[in-house]
Amino acid sequence: VAVIVVGQIQSAVYQAREMTFSYEMCSSLAEARTPEAVAHTLARQIQQLFQASLVRVHYRDSDSSKTVSKPTEASRKDQPDRVLAIVNARGLVGEIQVWCGNYVELPAEDSRLLQNFSSMAGRAFERVQAMGPGNHHYDAKPARRSEER
């Protein structure tokens, strides 16, 4: 009986941690206003969360492919431990590559947490790409009354 209770407690703690990590990622991505900011946010959050030795986010911006790495000075020639596709309504927009660090074990690629991160990334890229350059109307200062006349 005690083993069952301990298992249920561990499961509840793990689910609470997943929810917290997902909330933190979602709130950080909500602040991003450009594809580059989305990529930097993803790389930084994932690198910090899993203490990964390297996180690379590859993405398409207009007609070019770009890459953001955290930490920026890190370099690896071996294959990443996890690769997550970034997909949205426009199709494949990039991928997240994660190399495991020394302290934290990475969840499986098909884990709910990594799949949520991948899904959030796709939606964030779609949102900022839909805004496009020059469509940041909410960033503009409101017109003064004297300028409206």
Coordinates of N, CA and C in Angstrom, one line a residue:
V1 N 0.8 -1.2 0.0 CA 0.0 0.0 0.0 C 0.9 1.3 0.0
A2 N 1.9 1.3 0.8 CA 2.8 2.4 0.9 C 3.5 2.7 -0.4
V3 N 3.8 1.6 -1.2 CA 4.5 1.8 -2.5 C 3.5 2.5 -3.5
I4 N 2.3 2.1 -3.4 CA 1.3 2.7 -4.3 C 1.1 4.2 -4.0
V5 N 1.1 4.6 -2.7 CA 0.9 5.9 -2.3 C 2.1 6.8 -2.7
V6 N 3.3 6.2 -2.5 CA 4.5 6.9 -2.8 C 4.6 7.1 -4.3
G7 N 4.2 6.2 -5.1 CA 4.1 6.3 -6.6 C 3.1 7.4 -7.0
Q8 N 2.0 7.4 -6.4 CA 1.0 8.5 -6.7 C 1.5 9.9 -6.3
I9 N 2.2 10.0 -5.2 CA 2.8 11.3 -4.8 C 3.9 11.7 -5.8
Q10 N 4.7 10.8 -6.2 CA 5.8 11.1 -7.2 C 5.2 11.5 -8.5
S11 N 4.1 10.9 -8.9 CA 3.5 11.2 -10.2 C 2.9 12.6 -10.1
A12 N 2.2 12.9 -9.0 CA 1.6 14.2 -8.8 C 2.7 15.3 -8.8
V13 N 3.8 15.1 -8.2 CA 4.9 16.1 -8.1 C 5.5 16.3 -9.5
Y14 N 5.7 15.2 -10.3 CA 6.2 15.3 -11.7 C 5.2 16.1 -12.5
Q15 N 3.9 15.8 -12.4 CA 2.9 16.6 -13.2 C 2.9 18.0 -12.8
A16 N 3.1 18.4 -11.6 CA 3.1 19.7 -11.1 C 4.3 20.4 -11.7
R17 N 5.5 19.8 -11.7 CA 6.7 20.3 -12.3 C 6.5 20.6 -13.8
E18 N 5.9 19.6 -14.5 CA 5.7 19.8 -15.9 C 4.8 21.0 -16.2
M19 N 3.8 21.2 -15.4 CA 2.9 22.3 -15.5 C 3.6 23.6 -15.3
T20 N 4.5 23.6 -14.3 CA 5.2 24.8 -14.0 C 6.2 25.2 -15.1
F21 N 6.9 24.2 -15.6 CA 7.8 24.4 -16.7 C 7.1 24.9 -18.0
S22 N 5.9 24.3 -18.2 CA 5.1 24.7 -19.4 C 4.6 26.1 -19.3
Y23 N 4.2 26.5 -18.1 CA 3.7 27.9 -17.8 C 4.9 28.8 -18.0
E24 N 6.1 28.5 -17.5 CA 7.2 29.4 -17.6 C 7.6 29.6 -19.1
M25 N 7.6 28.5 -19.9 CA 7.9 28.6 -21.3 C 6.8 29.4 -22.0
C26 N 5.6 29.2 -21.8 CA 4.5 29.9 -22.4 C 4.6 31.4 -22.1
S27 N 4.8 31.8 -20.9 CA 4.8 33.2 -20.5 C 6.1 33.8 -21.1
S28 N 7.2 33.1 -21.2 CA 8.4 33.7 -21.9 C 8.2 33.9 -23.4
L29 N 7.6 32.9 -24.0 CA 7.3 33.0 -25.5 C 6.3 34.1 -25.8
A30 N 5.4 34.3 -24.9 CA 4.4 35.4 -25.1 C 5.0 36.8 -25.3
E31 N 6.2 37.0 -24.7 CA 6.8 38.3 -24.7 C 7.6 38.4 -26.0
A32 N 7.9 37.4 -26.8 CA 8.7 37.4 -28.0 C 7.9 38.1 -29.1
R33 N 8.6 39.0 -29.8 CA 8.0 39.8 -30.9 C 8.6 39.5 -32.3
T34 N 9.7 38.7 -32.3 CA 10.3 38.4 -33.6 C 10.7 36.9 -33.6
P35 N 10.9 36.3 -34.8 CA 11.3 34.9 -34.8 C 12.6 34.7 -34.1
E36 N 13.5 35.7 -34.2 CA 14.8 35.5 -33.5 C 14.6 35.5 -32.0
A37 N 13.7 36.3 -31.5 CA 13.4 36.4 -30.0 C 12.8 35.0 -29.6
V38 N 11.9 34.5 -30.4 CA 11.3 33.2 -30.1 C 12.4 32.1 -30.0
A39 N 13.3 32.1 -31.0 CA 14.4 31.1 -31.0 C 15.3 31.3 -29.8
H40 N 15.7 32.5 -29.4 CA 16.5 32.8 -28.3 C 15.8 32.3 -27.0
T41 N 14.5 32.6 -26.9 CA 13.7 32.2 -25.7 C 13.7 30.7 -25.5
L42 N 13.4 30.0 -26.6 CA 13.4 28.5 -26.6 C 14.7 28.0 -26.1
A43 N 15.8 28.4 -26.8 CA 17.1 27.9 -26.5 C 17.5 28.2 -25.0
R44 N 17.3 29.4 -24.6 CA 17.6 29.8 -23.2 C 16.8 29.0 -22.2
Q45 N 15.5 28.9 -22.4 CA 14.7 28.2 -21.4 C 15.0 26.7 -21.3
I46 N 15.2 26.1 -22.5 CA 15.4 24.7 -22.5 C 16.8 24.4 -21.9
Q47 N 17.8 25.2 -22.3 CA 19.2 25.0 -21.7 C 19.2 25.2 -20.2
Q48 N 18.5 26.2 -19.7 CA 18.5 26.4 -18.3 C 17.7 25.3 -17.5
L49 N 16.6 24.9 -18.1 CA 15.7 23.9 -17.4 C 16.4 22.5 -17.3
F50 N 17.1 22.1 -18.4 CA 17.7 20.8 -18.4 C 19.2 20.8 -18.2
Q51 N 19.7 22.0 -17.9 CA 21.2 22.2 -17.8 C 21.9 21.5 -18.9
A52 N 21.3 21.7 -20.1 CA 21.9 21.0 -21.3 C 23.2 21.6 -21.7
S53 N 24.1 20.8 -22.2 CA 25.4 21.3 -22.6 C 25.3 22.2 -23.9
L54 N 24.3 22.0 -24.7 CA 24.0 22.8 -25.9 C 22.6 22.6 -26.3
V55 N 22.0 23.8 -26.7 CA 20.6 23.8 -27.3 C 20.8 24.6 -28.6
R56 N 20.3 24.0 -29.7 CA 20.3 24.8 -31.0 C 18.9 24.8 -31.5
V57 N 18.4 26.0 -31.9 CA 17.1 26.2 -32.5 C 17.4 26.6 -33.9
H58 N 17.0 25.8 -34.9 CA 17.1 26.1 -36.3 C 15.6 26.5 -36.7
Y59 N 15.6 27.6 -37.5 CA 14.2 28.1 -38.0 C 14.4 28.8 -39.3
R60 N 13.3 28.8 -40.0 CA 13.2 29.6 -41.2 C 12.5 30.9 -41.0
D61 N 13.2 32.0 -41.4 CA 12.7 33.3 -41.3 C 12.7 33.9 -42.7
S62 N 11.5 34.1 -43.2 CA 11.3 34.5 -44.6 C 11.9 33.5 -45.6
D63 N 13.0 33.9 -46.3 CA 13.5 32.9 -47.2 C 14.9 32.3 -46.8
S64 N 15.3 32.6 -45.5 CA 16.6 32.1 -45.1 C 16.4 31.2 -43.8
S65 N 17.4 30.4 -43.6 CA 17.4 29.5 -42.4 C 18.4 30.2 -41.4
K66 N 18.0 30.1 -40.2 CA 18.8 30.7 -39.1 C 19.0 29.8 -38.0
T67 N 20.0 30.0 -37.2 CA 20.3 29.1 -36.0 C 20.6 29.9 -34.8
V68 N 20.1 29.6 -33.7 CA 20.4 30.2 -32.4 C 20.9 29.1 -31.5
S69 N 22.0 29.3 -30.8 CA 22.6 28.4 -29.9 C 22.7 28.9 -28.5
K70 N 22.5 28.1 -27.5 CA 22.8 28.5 -26.1 C 23.5 27.3 -25.4
P71 N 24.6 27.5 -24.8 CA 25.3 28.7 -24.8 C 25.9 29.0 -26.2
T72 N 26.1 30.3 -26.4 CA 26.5 30.7 -27.8 C 27.9 30.2 -28.2
E73 N 28.8 30.1 -27.2 CA 30.1 29.7 -27.5 C 30.3 28.2 -27.6
A74 N 29.3 27.4 -27.3 CA 29.4 25.9 -27.3 C 29.4 25.4 -28.7
S75 N 30.1 24.3 -28.9 CA 30.1 23.6 -30.2 C 30.2 22.1 -30.0
R76 N 29.4 21.4 -30.8 CA 29.4 19.9 -30.7 C 29.3 19.4 -32.1
K77 N 30.1 18.3 -32.3 CA 30.1 17.6 -33.6 C 29.3 16.3 -33.6
D78 N 29.0 15.8 -32.4 CA 28.2 14.6 -32.3 C 26.7 14.9 -32.4
Q79 N 25.9 13.9 -32.6 CA 24.5 14.0 -32.8 C 23.8 14.5 -31.5
P80 N 22.7 15.3 -31.6 CA 22.0 15.7 -30.4 C 21.3 14.5 -29.8
D81 N 21.1 14.7 -28.4 CA 20.4 13.6 -27.7 C 18.9 13.7 -28.0
R82 N 18.3 14.8 -28.2 CA 16.9 15.0 -28.6 C 16.8 16.0 -29.7
V83 N 15.9 15.7 -30.6 CA 15.5 16.5 -31.8 C 14.0 16.7 -31.8
L84 N 13.5 17.9 -31.8 CA 12.1 18.1 -31.8 C 11.7 19.0 -33.0
A85 N 10.8 18.5 -33.8 CA 10.3 19.3 -34.9 C 9.5 20.5 -34.4
I86 N 9.6 21.6 -35.1 CA 8.7 22.8 -34.8 C 7.8 22.9 -36.0
V87 N 6.5 22.6 -35.8 CA 5.5 22.6 -36.8 C 4.4 23.5 -36.4
N88 N 3.9 24.2 -37.5 CA 2.7 25.0 -37.2 C 1.8 24.9 -38.5
A89 N 0.8 25.8 -38.6 CA -0.1 25.7 -39.8 C 0.6 25.8 -41.1
R90 N 1.8 26.5 -41.1 CA 2.5 26.6 -42.3 C 3.4 25.4 -42.7
G91 N 3.4 24.5 -41.8 CA 4.3 23.3 -42.0 C 5.5 23.3 -41.1
L92 N 6.5 22.6 -41.5 CA 7.8 22.5 -40.7 C 8.5 23.9 -40.8
V93 N 8.7 24.5 -39.6 CA 9.4 25.8 -39.6 C 10.7 25.7 -38.9
G94 N 11.1 24.6 -38.3 CA 12.4 24.4 -37.7 C 12.5 23.2 -36.8
E95 N 13.6 23.2 -36.0 CA 13.7 22.1 -35.1 C 14.6 22.6 -33.9
I96 N 14.4 21.9 -32.8 CA 15.1 22.1 -31.6 C 16.0 20.9 -31.4
Q97 N 17.3 21.2 -31.2 CA 18.3 20.1 -30.9 C 18.8 20.3 -29.5
V98 N 18.9 19.2 -28.7 CA 19.3 19.3 -27.3 C 20.4 18.3 -27.1
W99 N 21.5 18.7 -26.5 CA 22.6 17.8 -26.1 C 22.5 17.8 -24.5
C100 N 22.5 16.6 -24.0 CA 22.4 16.4 -22.6 C 23.6 17.0 -21.8
G101 N 23.3 17.5 -20.7 CA 24.4 18.0 -19.8 C 24.8 16.9 -18.8
N102 N 25.5 17.2 -17.8 CA 26.0 16.3 -16.9 C 25.1 16.0 -15.7
Y103 N 24.1 16.8 -15.5 CA 23.4 16.7 -14.2 C 21.9 16.3 -14.4
V104 N 21.3 16.7 -15.5 CA 19.8 16.4 -15.6 C 19.6 15.5 -16.8
E105 N 18.8 14.4 -16.5 CA 18.5 13.5 -17.6 C 17.3 14.1 -18.4
L106 N 17.5 14.1 -19.7 CA 16.4 14.6 -20.6 C 15.2 13.7 -20.7
P107 N 14.0 14.2 -20.8 CA 12.9 13.4 -21.0 C 12.9 12.8 -22.4
A108 N 12.1 11.8 -22.6 CA 12.0 11.2 -24.0 C 11.5 12.2 -24.9
E109 N 11.8 12.0 -26.2 CA 11.3 12.9 -27.2 C 9.8 13.0 -27.3
D110 N 9.2 11.9 -27.0 CA 7.7 11.8 -27.1 C 7.1 12.1 -25.8
S111 N 7.8 12.7 -24.8 CA 7.3 13.0 -23.5 C 6.3 14.2 -23.7
R112 N 5.3 14.3 -22.8 CA 4.3 15.3 -22.9 C 5.0 16.7 -22.8
L113 N 6.0 16.8 -21.9 CA 6.7 18.1 -21.7 C 7.4 18.6 -23.0
L114 N 8.2 17.7 -23.6 CA 8.9 18.2 -24.8 C 7.9 18.4 -26.0
Q115 N 6.9 17.6 -26.1 CA 5.9 17.8 -27.1 C 5.2 19.1 -26.9
N116 N 4.9 19.5 -25.6 CA 4.3 20.8 -25.3 C 5.2 21.9 -25.7
F117 N 6.5 21.8 -25.4 CA 7.5 22.8 -25.8 C 7.5 23.0 -27.3
S118 N 7.5 21.9 -28.1 CA 7.5 21.9 -29.5 C 6.2 22.6 -30.1
S119 N 5.1 22.3 -29.5 CA 3.8 22.8 -29.9 C 3.8 24.3 -29.6
M120 N 4.3 24.7 -28.4 CA 4.3 26.2 -28.1 C 5.2 26.9 -29.0
A121 N 6.4 26.3 -29.4 CA 7.3 26.9 -30.3 C 6.6 27.2 -31.7
G122 N 5.9 26.2 -32.2 CA 5.2 26.3 -33.4 C 4.3 27.4 -33.4
R123 N 3.5 27.5 -32.4 CA 2.5 28.6 -32.3 C 3.1 30.0 -32.1
A124 N 4.2 30.0 -31.4 CA 4.9 31.3 -31.2 C 5.5 31.8 -32.5
F125 N 6.2 30.9 -33.3 CA 6.7 31.3 -34.6 C 5.6 31.8 -35.5
E126 N 4.4 31.0 -35.5 CA 3.3 31.4 -36.3 C 2.8 32.8 -35.9
R127 N 2.7 33.1 -34.6 CA 2.2 34.4 -34.2 C 3.1 35.5 -34.6
V128 N 4.4 35.4 -34.4 CA 5.3 36.5 -34.7 C 5.5 36.7 -36.2
Q129 N 5.4 35.6 -37.0 CA 5.5 35.7 -38.4 C 4.2 36.3 -39.0
A130 N 3.0 36.0 -38.4 CA 1.8 36.7 -38.8 C 1.8 38.2 -38.6
M131 N 2.5 38.6 -37.5 CA 2.6 40.0 -37.2 C 3.4 40.7 -38.3
G132 N 4.5 40.0 -38.7 CA 5.4 40.5 -39.8 C 6.0 41.9 -39.4
P133 N 7.0 42.3 -40.2 CA 7.6 43.6 -39.9 C 6.6 44.7 -40.2
G134 N 6.6 45.7 -39.3 CA 5.7 46.8 -39.5 C 4.3 46.6 -39.0
N135 N 4.0 45.4 -38.6 CA 2.6 45.2 -38.1 C 2.6 45.2 -36.5
H136 N 3.5 45.9 -35.9 CA 3.5 45.9 -34.4 C 2.8 47.1 -33.9
H137 N 1.5 47.2 -34.3 CA 0.7 48.4 -34.0 C 0.6 48.6 -32.5
Y138 N 0.7 47.6 -31.7 CA 0.5 47.7 -30.3 C 1.8 48.3 -29.6
D139 N 2.9 48.4 -30.4 CA 4.2 48.9 -29.9 C 4.2 50.4 -30.2
A140 N 3.4 50.9 -31.1 CA 3.4 52.3 -31.5 C 2.9 53.2 -30.3
K141 N 3.4 54.4 -30.2 CA 2.9 55.3 -29.2 C 1.6 55.9 -29.7
P142 N 0.6 56.1 -28.9 CA -0.7 56.6 -29.3 C -0.5 58.1 -29.8
A143 N -1.3 58.4 -30.7 CA -1.2 59.8 -31.3 C -1.7 60.8 -30.2
R144 N -1.1 62.0 -30.2 CA -1.6 63.0 -29.3 C -2.8 63.7 -29.9
R145 N -3.6 64.2 -29.1 CA -4.8 64.9 -29.6 C -4.5 66.0 -30.6
S146 N -3.4 66.7 -30.4 CA -3.1 67.8 -31.3 C -2.7 67.3 -32.7
E147 N -2.1 66.1 -32.7 CA -1.7 65.4 -34.0 C -2.9 64.8 -34.7
E148 N -4.0 64.6 -34.0 CA -5.2 64.0 -34.6 C -5.9 65.0 -35.5
R149 N -5.8 66.3 -35.2 CA -6.6 67.3 -35.9 C -6.1 67.6 -37.2

